[in-house]
Amino acid sequence: MNDAPDRAAPAPLARKHSLPDIPSSPLTPPEVYAALSAVWPAESALVTESTSTMAQQQEWLPTIRSGSFYATASGGIGWGVPAAVGVALGDRARGVERTVVATIGDGSFQYSVQAIWTAAQHDLPIVFVVMRNEEYSILKAFALLEKTPGVPGMDLPGLDIASIATGFGCRAVHADTSEQLAEQFTTALTAKGPTVIVVRTQPMMAHLG
Ligand SMILES: Cc1ncc(C[n+]2csc(CCOP(=O)(O)OP(=O)(O)O)c2C)c(N)n1
Ligand SMILES: [Mg+2]
């Protein structure tokens, strides 16, 4: 991380934000990111692997400081969860105290989930926010784009993500509304180790039409 930039950072882009007048159930990704943006500490690091919601993430949680945003450039999933652990371990090694916020899709979360055991064992200050839309949403959208709807194997029903997290020794909670998410996130900030917050969300084709 470059701690001594040779020029002043430009002001963040002014963005028009809009949320539904009536809260959605399940929440839409913008509602999730809006709730996080209201309560997350300004100096947090963001690690993201929520494939179908990246545009909304950039809208609501823009990167405004160097060394604070981490995402895979290749698109290979299974990187995000261990990357959050690596960022937190790196922070500790160089004496940086900050929360690592990891926004992860429910599919991507499965690929390297065992990394949360390391997070729990080392009491790392990570809040994993798992977007539980019960599918590989981006692949369903690709299938429509490629005019091949109905591709099998894209649904992810029956995954008890909080139990999986608990099984690896991680604190785990559910949040179904913006208020619950804000409350659980704020509580997670003062927890000793990591927390996995499972948030039920709308699939991409439902919230974008
Ligand atoms: C190692 C690897 N395997 C498979 C894929 C194909 N792939 C791309 S996105 C994706 C699904 C991601 O689903 P999820 O994390 O739930 O995010 P959502 O699209 O629902 O937001 C898959 C399987 C990949 N990119 N990398
Ligand atoms: Mg998903």
CSV table of N, CA, C and O and ligand atoms in Angstrom, one decimal, residues 52 105-107 131-137 156, ligand 2:
chain,number,residue,atom,x,y,z
A,52,SER,N,-22.7,-11.2,-9.3
A,52,SER,CA,-23.8,-10.5,-10.1
A,52,SER,C,-24.1,-9.1,-9.5
A,52,SER,O,-25.0,-8.4,-10.0
A,105,GLY,N,-20.8,-14.0,-2.8
A,105,GLY,CA,-22.0,-14.7,-3.2
A,105,GLY,C,-22.1,-16.0,-2.5
A,105,GLY,O,-21.1,-16.6,-2.1
A,106,ASP,N,-23.4,-16.5,-2.4
A,106,ASP,CA,-23.6,-17.8,-1.7
A,106,ASP,C,-22.9,-19.0,-2.5
A,106,ASP,O,-22.5,-19.9,-1.9
A,107,GLY,N,-22.8,-18.9,-3.8
A,107,GLY,CA,-22.1,-19.9,-4.6
A,107,GLY,C,-20.6,-19.8,-4.3
A,107,GLY,O,-19.9,-20.8,-4.0
A,131,MET,N,-24.3,-13.1,0.3
A,131,MET,CA,-25.5,-12.7,-0.4
A,131,MET,C,-26.2,-14.1,-0.8
A,131,MET,O,-25.8,-14.7,-1.7
A,132,ARG,N,-27.3,-14.4,0.0
A,132,ARG,CA,-27.9,-15.7,-0.2
A,132,ARG,C,-29.1,-15.6,-1.2
A,132,ARG,O,-30.3,-15.5,-0.8
A,133,ASN,N,-28.8,-15.6,-2.5
A,133,ASN,CA,-29.9,-15.5,-3.5
A,133,ASN,C,-30.2,-16.9,-4.0
A,133,ASN,O,-31.0,-17.1,-5.0
A,134,GLU,N,-29.6,-17.9,-3.4
A,134,GLU,CA,-29.9,-19.4,-3.7
A,134,GLU,C,-29.6,-19.8,-5.2
A,134,GLU,O,-30.3,-20.6,-5.7
A,135,GLU,N,-28.7,-19.1,-5.8
A,135,GLU,CA,-28.3,-19.5,-7.2
A,135,GLU,C,-27.0,-18.9,-7.6
A,135,GLU,O,-26.4,-18.0,-7.0
A,136,TYR,N,-26.5,-19.4,-8.7
A,136,TYR,CA,-25.4,-18.8,-9.5
A,136,TYR,C,-26.0,-17.8,-10.4
A,136,TYR,O,-26.2,-18.0,-11.6
A,137,SER,N,-26.3,-16.6,-9.8
A,137,SER,CA,-27.2,-15.6,-10.5
A,137,SER,C,-26.5,-15.1,-11.8
A,137,SER,O,-27.2,-15.0,-12.9
A,156,LEU,N,-29.1,-23.2,-6.0
A,156,LEU,CA,-28.4,-23.6,-4.8
A,156,LEU,C,-29.3,-23.6,-3.6
A,156,LEU,O,-29.1,-22.9,-2.6
B,2,MG,MG,-25.6,-16.5,-5.6
